[in-house]
Amino acid sequence: MHELRTPAFIVDAQIRDVRFPSTSPLRSSYPTSKQAEKDGGMERPRRRDLIRISSHPDDIASAVKTPKMGEDDAKLQGAVLEPSGGLALKTTGQLAGNPSGPESTAMHDDIATLPDATSPDLHLSHPTDQENSFIWRLQSVAWKDALTVPQFIEGCAYVTTLPLAKNKGMTQWILVDKTLPPGRRQILASCESVRKRSLTSDANGNVTETITHGVASVYCNPRYRRRGYASRMLTELGKVLATWQVEGVSKVAASVLFSDIGSKFYAAVGWQPFSSYHIEFSPAPLESRSATCVLAEEVGQLCADDESIIRQAMARPYKDGRARHMILPDHDHMLWHHHKEEFDCEKLLEKKPHIKGAIAGEPGNRSLRIPYFWTIPPMITNGPIYR
């Protein structure tokens, strides 16, 4: 349950997929379409929410349409990692004839030598710092928006230092050939997962502390698309995330994805879509004199208050016999969004926003509360997904 802090707002809750691990009553993941796989399966966390139920947890991310490329962006589409170690940006034009592009790099990036997506030599690994820089540079073509390429790369590195990402909160994943070392291996697809605190409750109101993995930034090098690499990566990731980072926690409940690109692609690799809802409220014609600004230093206490409300709500028996699941909107979670916003504003506007929202009404009598935990139909307990 979440208390909306503004007198005028839009709630966009695209809850589409939920999936449960074989050892858990809850499991979620993300959907897309076959066309997304053909287009590279690009996903980036944005506004639309997805959840799903399955035998492994998976993702949080959302698709972004690739903007029209400028000349420099088009050059980046052909960038490859230099095999000798270290990061070298080589365009397809350089590889074709520029002396600065070593022949071995061209051979290494030869499309004809790419492995089949079903090859047993492919596995999930974690990128080196140099490989991360390379991945972010490629992603910048689609996702940098108004930032420069260096600013986008700096921002990607920055979010890995935030509270939600520190202490292994964020894990970066790549699909590679395990027979090749870092620096020589082709990064066939990439993504990241973020560990989030969540709650799961059964129909009787028994609440369990769980983990939900959010998967973001699903990306495939444009040169390697339409070969099934994104599907292979996500299939392997589902197997791993079902028990990923469970130390000290009873179970992984779910994984989630925020996406705009449909459900067919992710359904094809094992996840089931949930129905979507969009609720829009028009602003009130009169100003609310009781509304006050929420400052950065006040967000932590508001998050703590919300968590208390959420726990009370989820502890109540649910009349329809459904299980419920919710990612806790804790302070670390909010800081992730706020610090990213501050980074972008500082780069683009040379100032940071200190006001984080507005709140209307007195404690205990706020203007509106909207529950946004996900409910799982009881029929799922008898299906092949709930194990």
CSV table of C-alpha atoms in Angstrom, one decimal:
chain,number,residue,atom,x,y,z
A,1,MET,CA,0.0,0.0,0.0
A,2,HIS,CA,1.3,3.4,-0.8
A,3,GLU,CA,0.2,6.8,0.2
A,4,LEU,CA,0.3,9.3,-2.7
A,5,ARG,CA,1.8,12.5,-1.6
A,6,THR,CA,0.4,14.9,-4.3
A,7,PRO,CA,-3.1,16.4,-4.8
A,8,ALA,CA,-2.8,15.7,-8.6
A,9,PHE,CA,-1.1,12.7,-10.0
A,10,ILE,CA,-1.0,9.9,-12.5
A,11,VAL,CA,-0.7,6.3,-11.5
A,12,ASP,CA,0.6,4.0,-14.3
A,13,ALA,CA,0.6,0.5,-13.0
A,14,GLN,CA,1.2,-1.9,-15.9
A,15,ILE,CA,1.2,-5.1,-13.9
A,16,ARG,CA,1.7,-7.8,-16.5
A,17,ASP,CA,3.7,-10.7,-15.4
A,18,VAL,CA,4.4,-12.6,-12.2
A,19,ARG,CA,6.5,-15.7,-11.8
A,20,PHE,CA,7.5,-17.9,-8.9
A,21,PRO,CA,10.6,-19.9,-8.2
A,22,SER,CA,10.1,-23.7,-7.8
A,23,THR,CA,10.9,-23.3,-4.1
A,24,SER,CA,8.6,-20.3,-3.6
A,25,PRO,CA,4.9,-19.3,-3.6
A,26,LEU,CA,5.8,-16.2,-5.7
A,27,ARG,CA,7.9,-15.7,-8.7
A,28,SER,CA,7.9,-12.9,-11.3
A,29,SER,CA,9.6,-11.8,-14.5
A,30,TYR,CA,9.2,-9.7,-17.5
A,31,PRO,CA,7.4,-9.8,-20.9
A,32,THR,CA,8.2,-8.6,-24.3
A,33,SER,CA,7.6,-9.6,-27.9
A,34,LYS,CA,9.3,-11.6,-30.6
A,35,GLN,CA,9.8,-8.4,-32.5
A,36,ALA,CA,11.8,-7.2,-29.5
A,37,GLU,CA,14.1,-10.1,-29.8
A,38,LYS,CA,14.5,-9.3,-33.5
A,39,ASP,CA,15.2,-5.7,-32.6
A,40,GLY,CA,17.7,-6.7,-30.0
A,41,GLY,CA,15.6,-7.2,-26.9
A,42,MET,CA,16.5,-3.8,-25.5
A,43,GLU,CA,15.0,-3.1,-22.1
A,44,ARG,CA,15.6,-0.1,-19.8
A,45,PRO,CA,13.8,0.7,-16.5
A,46,ARG,CA,11.2,3.3,-17.1
A,47,ARG,CA,7.5,3.8,-16.3
A,48,ARG,CA,5.6,0.6,-17.1
A,49,ASP,CA,5.5,-2.2,-14.5
A,50,LEU,CA,5.6,-5.9,-15.1
A,51,ILE,CA,5.4,-8.9,-12.9
A,52,ARG,CA,5.2,-12.6,-13.5
A,53,ILE,CA,4.9,-16.1,-12.1
A,54,SER,CA,7.2,-18.9,-13.1
A,55,SER,CA,9.8,-21.4,-11.9
A,56,HIS,CA,12.6,-18.8,-11.8
A,57,PRO,CA,12.6,-15.0,-10.9
A,58,ASP,CA,13.8,-12.5,-13.5
A,59,ASP,CA,13.6,-8.9,-14.4
A,60,ILE,CA,12.9,-5.3,-14.2
A,61,ALA,CA,13.5,-3.1,-17.2
A,62,SER,CA,11.7,-1.3,-19.9
A,63,ALA,CA,12.0,-0.8,-23.6
A,64,VAL,CA,12.9,2.5,-25.1
A,65,LYS,CA,12.6,3.3,-28.8
A,66,THR,CA,15.9,4.0,-30.3
A,67,PRO,CA,16.1,7.7,-31.2
A,68,LYS,CA,17.2,8.9,-34.6
A,69,MET,CA,20.9,8.6,-34.6
A,70,GLY,CA,23.4,11.3,-35.4
A,71,GLU,CA,26.6,10.7,-37.1
A,72,ASP,CA,28.6,10.0,-33.9
A,73,ASP,CA,25.9,7.7,-32.6
A,74,ALA,CA,25.8,5.8,-35.9
A,75,LYS,CA,29.5,5.2,-35.5
A,76,LEU,CA,29.0,3.7,-32.1
A,77,GLN,CA,26.7,1.1,-33.5
A,78,GLY,CA,29.8,-0.6,-35.0
A,79,ALA,CA,31.9,-0.4,-31.9
A,80,VAL,CA,33.7,-3.6,-30.8
A,81,LEU,CA,35.9,-4.5,-27.9
A,82,GLU,CA,39.6,-4.8,-28.8
A,83,PRO,CA,40.7,-8.3,-28.0
A,84,SER,CA,44.2,-7.5,-26.7
A,85,GLY,CA,42.7,-6.3,-23.4
A,86,GLY,CA,41.8,-2.7,-22.5
A,87,LEU,CA,39.0,-0.8,-24.0
A,88,ALA,CA,39.3,0.4,-27.6
A,89,LEU,CA,36.5,1.9,-29.6
A,90,LYS,CA,36.7,0.6,-33.1
A,91,THR,CA,34.0,1.4,-35.7
A,92,THR,CA,33.1,-0.9,-38.5
A,93,GLY,CA,34.7,1.7,-40.8
A,94,GLN,CA,38.0,1.5,-39.0
A,95,LEU,CA,38.0,-2.3,-39.0
A,96,ALA,CA,37.5,-2.2,-42.8
A,97,GLY,CA,40.7,-0.3,-43.6
A,98,ASN,CA,42.0,2.0,-40.9
A,99,PRO,CA,45.5,1.0,-39.8
A,100,SER,CA,44.6,1.8,-36.2
A,101,GLY,CA,42.2,-1.1,-36.2
A,102,PRO,CA,44.2,-4.4,-35.8
A,103,GLU,CA,43.3,-7.2,-38.1
A,104,SER,CA,42.8,-9.6,-35.2
A,105,THR,CA,40.0,-7.4,-33.9
A,106,ALA,CA,38.2,-7.7,-37.2
A,107,MET,CA,38.6,-11.4,-37.2
A,108,HIS,CA,37.4,-11.6,-33.6
A,109,ASP,CA,34.3,-9.6,-34.5
A,110,ASP,CA,33.6,-11.5,-37.7
A,111,ILE,CA,29.8,-12.2,-37.7
A,112,ALA,CA,30.5,-15.5,-39.4
A,113,THR,CA,32.3,-16.7,-36.3
A,114,LEU,CA,29.6,-15.9,-33.8
A,115,PRO,CA,28.5,-19.0,-31.8
A,116,ASP,CA,25.0,-20.5,-32.1
A,117,ALA,CA,22.7,-19.3,-29.3
A,118,THR,CA,22.2,-23.0,-28.3
A,119,SER,CA,25.9,-23.7,-27.9
A,120,PRO,CA,26.9,-25.4,-24.6
A,121,ASP,CA,29.9,-23.1,-24.5
A,122,LEU,CA,27.8,-20.0,-23.8
A,123,HIS,CA,27.2,-19.1,-20.2
A,124,LEU,CA,26.5,-16.2,-17.9
A,125,SER,CA,29.4,-14.2,-16.5
A,126,HIS,CA,30.1,-10.8,-14.9
A,127,PRO,CA,31.8,-8.0,-16.9
A,128,THR,CA,35.1,-6.5,-16.1
A,129,ASP,CA,35.3,-2.7,-15.5
A,130,GLN,CA,36.5,-2.3,-19.1
A,131,GLU,CA,33.7,-4.5,-20.5
A,132,ASN,CA,31.2,-2.4,-18.5
A,133,SER,CA,32.5,0.8,-20.1
A,134,PHE,CA,32.2,-0.8,-23.5
A,135,ILE,CA,28.6,-2.0,-22.8
A,136,TRP,CA,27.6,1.5,-21.5
A,137,ARG,CA,29.1,3.2,-24.6
A,138,LEU,CA,27.0,0.9,-26.9
A,139,GLN,CA,23.9,1.5,-24.8
A,140,SER,CA,24.3,5.3,-25.0
A,141,VAL,CA,23.2,5.3,-28.6
A,142,ALA,CA,19.6,4.4,-27.4
A,143,TRP,CA,19.5,5.6,-23.8
A,144,LYS,CA,21.6,8.7,-23.3
A,145,ASP,CA,18.8,11.1,-24.1
A,146,ALA,CA,20.1,14.7,-23.6
A,147,LEU,CA,23.4,13.5,-21.9
A,148,THR,CA,26.6,13.3,-23.8
A,149,VAL,CA,28.2,9.9,-24.2
A,150,PRO,CA,30.8,10.5,-21.5
A,151,GLN,CA,28.1,11.8,-19.1
A,152,PHE,CA,25.9,8.7,-19.8
A,153,ILE,CA,28.8,6.4,-19.0
A,154,GLU,CA,29.6,8.4,-15.9
A,155,GLY,CA,26.0,8.1,-14.8
A,156,CYS,CA,26.0,4.3,-15.3
A,157,ALA,CA,29.0,4.0,-13.1
A,158,TYR,CA,27.6,6.4,-10.5
A,159,VAL,CA,24.4,4.4,-9.9
A,160,THR,CA,26.5,1.3,-9.0
A,161,THR,CA,27.7,3.3,-5.9
A,162,LEU,CA,24.2,4.1,-4.6
A,163,PRO,CA,22.8,2.3,-1.5
A,164,LEU,CA,20.5,0.0,-3.4
A,165,ALA,CA,23.4,-1.2,-5.6
A,166,LYS,CA,26.2,-1.3,-3.0
A,167,ASN,CA,27.2,-4.5,-1.2
A,168,LYS,CA,26.3,-6.7,-4.2
A,169,GLY,CA,22.8,-5.1,-4.4
A,170,MET,CA,23.4,-4.8,-8.1
A,171,THR,CA,24.7,-7.6,-10.2
A,172,GLN,CA,25.8,-7.2,-13.8
A,173,TRP,CA,25.4,-10.1,-16.2
A,174,ILE,CA,26.7,-10.9,-19.7
A,175,LEU,CA,26.3,-13.8,-22.0
A,176,VAL,CA,29.7,-14.9,-23.3
A,177,ASP,CA,31.7,-17.8,-24.7
A,178,LYS,CA,33.3,-19.5,-21.6
A,179,THR,CA,36.2,-20.7,-23.7
A,180,LEU,CA,37.4,-17.0,-24.3
A,181,PRO,CA,39.0,-14.8,-21.6
A,182,PRO,CA,37.9,-11.2,-20.8
A,183,GLY,CA,39.1,-8.9,-23.5
A,184,ARG,CA,38.7,-11.5,-26.2
A,185,ARG,CA,35.2,-12.7,-25.6
A,186,GLN,CA,32.3,-11.2,-27.5
A,187,ILE,CA,29.6,-9.7,-25.2
A,188,LEU,CA,26.6,-11.3,-26.9
A,189,ALA,CA,23.9,-9.8,-24.5
A,190,SER,CA,23.9,-8.0,-21.2
A,191,CYS,CA,21.7,-7.0,-18.4
A,192,GLU,CA,21.7,-6.2,-14.6
A,193,SER,CA,19.7,-7.4,-11.6
A,194,VAL,CA,19.0,-5.4,-8.5
A,195,ARG,CA,18.2,-7.0,-5.2
A,196,LYS,CA,15.1,-5.5,-3.6
A,197,ARG,CA,13.4,-6.1,-0.2
A,198,SER,CA,9.9,-7.4,-0.6
A,199,LEU,CA,7.0,-9.0,1.4
A,200,THR,CA,4.9,-12.0,0.5
A,201,SER,CA,1.7,-12.9,2.4
A,202,ASP,CA,-0.7,-15.8,2.0
A,203,ALA,CA,-4.5,-15.7,2.1
A,204,ASN,CA,-4.4,-15.9,5.9
A,205,GLY,CA,-2.2,-12.8,6.3
A,206,ASN,CA,1.0,-14.6,7.2
A,207,VAL,CA,3.8,-12.2,6.0
A,208,THR,CA,7.2,-13.4,4.9
A,209,GLU,CA,10.3,-11.3,4.3
A,210,THR,CA,11.5,-12.1,0.8
A,211,ILE,CA,13.8,-10.9,-2.0
A,212,THR,CA,12.6,-9.7,-5.4
A,213,HIS,CA,15.2,-9.3,-8.2
A,214,GLY,CA,14.6,-6.5,-10.6
A,215,VAL,CA,16.3,-7.0,-14.0
A,216,ALA,CA,17.2,-3.9,-16.0
A,217,SER,CA,19.1,-2.8,-19.1
A,218,VAL,CA,18.5,-5.9,-21.2
A,219,TYR,CA,20.7,-5.1,-24.2
A,220,CYS,CA,22.2,-6.8,-27.3
A,221,ASN,CA,24.8,-5.3,-29.5
A,222,PRO,CA,23.1,-4.3,-32.7
A,223,ARG,CA,25.6,-6.4,-34.7
A,224,TYR,CA,24.6,-9.5,-32.8
A,225,ARG,CA,20.8,-9.2,-32.9
A,226,ARG,CA,18.3,-11.7,-34.3
A,227,ARG,CA,20.4,-14.6,-33.2
A,228,GLY,CA,18.6,-15.6,-30.0
A,229,TYR,CA,21.3,-14.3,-27.6
A,230,ALA,CA,18.8,-12.3,-25.5
A,231,SER,CA,16.6,-15.4,-25.1
A,232,ARG,CA,19.5,-17.6,-24.1
A,233,MET,CA,20.7,-15.0,-21.6
A,234,LEU,CA,17.3,-14.6,-20.0
A,235,THR,CA,16.7,-18.4,-19.9
A,236,GLU,CA,20.0,-18.9,-18.1
A,237,LEU,CA,19.3,-15.9,-15.8
A,238,GLY,CA,16.0,-17.3,-14.7
A,239,LYS,CA,17.7,-20.5,-13.5
A,240,VAL,CA,20.3,-18.5,-11.5
A,241,LEU,CA,18.0,-15.9,-10.0
A,242,ALA,CA,15.7,-18.4,-8.4
A,243,THR,CA,18.3,-18.9,-5.6
A,244,TRP,CA,20.5,-15.8,-6.1
A,245,GLN,CA,21.6,-14.0,-2.9
A,246,VAL,CA,19.3,-15.9,-0.6
A,247,GLU,CA,21.8,-15.8,2.3
A,248,GLY,CA,20.0,-14.7,5.4
A,249,VAL,CA,16.6,-14.5,3.6
A,250,SER,CA,14.1,-17.3,3.4
A,251,LYS,CA,13.5,-17.2,-0.4
A,252,VAL,CA,13.5,-15.3,-3.6
A,253,ALA,CA,9.9,-14.5,-4.1
A,254,ALA,CA,9.9,-13.0,-7.6
A,255,SER,CA,11.6,-11.0,-10.3
A,256,VAL,CA,10.0,-8.0,-12.1
A,257,LEU,CA,10.4,-6.1,-15.3
A,258,PHE,CA,9.2,-2.6,-16.3
A,259,SER,CA,8.6,-2.7,-20.0
A,260,ASP,CA,6.6,-1.1,-22.9
A,261,ILE,CA,7.4,-3.7,-25.6
A,262,GLY,CA,4.8,-6.4,-25.0
A,263,SER,CA,4.7,-9.9,-23.5
A,264,LYS,CA,5.3,-12.4,-26.3
A,265,PHE,CA,9.1,-12.6,-26.2
A,266,TYR,CA,9.3,-13.1,-22.4
A,267,ALA,CA,6.4,-15.5,-22.4
A,268,ALA,CA,8.4,-17.6,-24.9
A,269,VAL,CA,11.1,-18.0,-22.4
A,270,GLY,CA,8.8,-19.0,-19.6
A,271,TRP,CA,7.0,-16.0,-18.1
A,272,GLN,CA,3.3,-15.3,-17.9
A,273,PRO,CA,1.8,-11.8,-18.4
A,274,PHE,CA,-0.5,-10.1,-15.9
A,275,SER,CA,-3.2,-7.7,-17.0
A,276,SER,CA,-2.4,-4.0,-17.1
A,277,TYR,CA,-4.1,-1.0,-15.6
A,278,HIS,CA,-3.7,2.7,-16.2
A,279,ILE,CA,-5.4,5.1,-13.8
A,280,GLU,CA,-5.3,8.8,-14.4
A,281,PHE,CA,-6.6,11.5,-12.0
A,282,SER,CA,-7.3,15.0,-13.2
A,283,PRO,CA,-5.8,17.8,-11.0
A,284,ALA,CA,-8.2,19.5,-8.6
A,285,PRO,CA,-9.5,22.9,-9.8
A,286,LEU,CA,-8.5,24.6,-6.5
A,287,GLU,CA,-5.2,24.7,-4.8
A,288,SER,CA,-4.9,22.6,-1.7
A,289,ARG,CA,-3.8,24.8,1.2
A,290,SER,CA,-2.9,21.8,3.2
A,291,ALA,CA,-0.3,20.6,0.7
A,292,THR,CA,3.4,21.0,1.7
A,293,CYS,CA,6.6,20.2,-0.1
A,294,VAL,CA,8.5,17.0,0.7
A,295,LEU,CA,12.2,17.7,1.2
A,296,ALA,CA,15.0,15.2,0.6
A,297,GLU,CA,15.7,14.8,4.3
A,298,GLU,CA,12.0,13.9,5.0
A,299,VAL,CA,11.8,11.1,2.5
A,300,GLY,CA,13.4,8.5,4.8
A,301,GLN,CA,10.7,8.9,7.5
A,302,LEU,CA,7.9,8.8,5.0
A,303,CYS,CA,9.2,5.6,3.6
A,304,ALA,CA,9.3,4.1,7.1
A,305,ASP,CA,5.7,5.2,7.7
A,306,ASP,CA,4.7,3.6,4.4
A,307,GLU,CA,6.4,0.3,5.2
A,308,SER,CA,4.5,0.2,8.5
A,309,ILE,CA,1.2,0.7,6.6
A,310,ILE,CA,2.1,-1.9,4.0
A,311,ARG,CA,2.9,-4.5,6.7
A,312,GLN,CA,-0.4,-3.9,8.4
A,313,ALA,CA,-2.3,-4.2,5.2
A,314,MET,CA,-0.6,-7.4,4.1
A,315,ALA,CA,-1.1,-9.0,7.5
A,316,ARG,CA,-4.9,-8.9,7.0
A,317,PRO,CA,-6.5,-12.1,5.6
A,318,TYR,CA,-7.4,-11.7,1.9
A,319,LYS,CA,-11.0,-12.7,1.2
A,320,ASP,CA,-10.3,-14.0,-2.3
A,321,GLY,CA,-7.7,-16.5,-1.2
A,322,ARG,CA,-4.9,-14.9,-3.1
A,323,ALA,CA,-1.2,-14.6,-2.2
A,324,ARG,CA,0.1,-11.0,-2.2
A,325,HIS,CA,3.5,-9.7,-3.0
A,326,MET,CA,5.1,-6.3,-2.9
A,327,ILE,CA,8.5,-4.6,-3.3
A,328,LEU,CA,9.0,-2.4,-0.3
A,329,PRO,CA,9.4,1.3,-1.3
A,330,ASP,CA,12.1,1.8,1.2
A,331,HIS,CA,14.5,4.8,1.5
A,332,ASP,CA,17.3,3.0,-0.5
A,333,HIS,CA,14.8,2.4,-3.3
A,334,MET,CA,13.7,6.1,-3.4
A,335,LEU,CA,17.3,7.3,-3.2
A,336,TRP,CA,18.1,5.3,-6.4
A,337,HIS,CA,15.6,7.4,-8.3
A,338,HIS,CA,16.3,10.7,-6.6
A,339,HIS,CA,20.1,10.4,-7.0
A,340,LYS,CA,19.8,9.5,-10.6
A,341,GLU,CA,17.5,12.5,-11.1
A,342,GLU,CA,20.0,14.7,-9.3
A,343,PHE,CA,22.9,13.5,-11.4
A,344,ASP,CA,21.0,14.2,-14.7
A,345,CYS,CA,19.9,17.7,-13.5
A,346,GLU,CA,23.4,18.6,-12.3
A,347,LYS,CA,24.8,17.7,-15.7
A,348,LEU,CA,22.1,19.3,-17.8
A,349,LEU,CA,20.9,22.2,-15.6
A,350,GLU,CA,23.9,22.7,-13.2
A,351,LYS,CA,21.6,22.4,-10.2
A,352,LYS,CA,19.9,19.7,-8.1
A,353,PRO,CA,16.3,19.5,-7.1
A,354,HIS,CA,15.8,19.5,-3.3
A,355,ILE,CA,12.0,19.1,-3.3
A,356,LYS,CA,11.1,15.5,-3.8
A,357,GLY,CA,7.3,15.8,-3.9
A,358,ALA,CA,4.3,17.1,-2.0
A,359,ILE,CA,2.1,15.8,0.7
A,360,ALA,CA,-1.5,16.7,1.4
A,361,GLY,CA,-3.5,16.2,4.7
A,362,GLU,CA,-2.6,15.4,8.2
A,363,PRO,CA,-1.0,12.1,9.3
A,364,GLY,CA,-3.7,9.4,9.5
A,365,ASN,CA,-6.0,11.5,7.2
A,366,ARG,CA,-4.0,11.9,4.0
A,367,SER,CA,-5.9,12.6,0.8
A,368,LEU,CA,-5.6,9.1,-0.8
A,369,ARG,CA,-4.0,5.8,-0.3
A,370,ILE,CA,-3.7,3.3,-3.2
A,371,PRO,CA,-2.7,-0.4,-2.5
A,372,TYR,CA,-0.3,-1.6,-5.2
A,373,PHE,CA,0.7,-5.0,-4.0
A,374,TRP,CA,0.3,-7.7,-6.6
A,375,THR,CA,-2.2,-10.4,-6.0
A,376,ILE,CA,-1.9,-13.9,-7.3
A,377,PRO,CA,-5.0,-15.8,-8.4
A,378,PRO,CA,-5.7,-18.9,-6.3
A,379,MET,CA,-5.9,-21.0,-9.5
A,380,ILE,CA,-2.2,-20.5,-10.0
A,381,THR,CA,-1.6,-22.9,-7.1
A,382,ASN,CA,-2.8,-25.8,-9.2
A,383,GLY,CA,-1.0,-24.8,-12.3
A,384,PRO,CA,2.4,-25.8,-13.7
A,385,ILE,CA,4.1,-22.6,-12.7
A,386,TYR,CA,3.4,-22.7,-8.9
A,387,ARG,CA,5.7,-25.5,-7.6
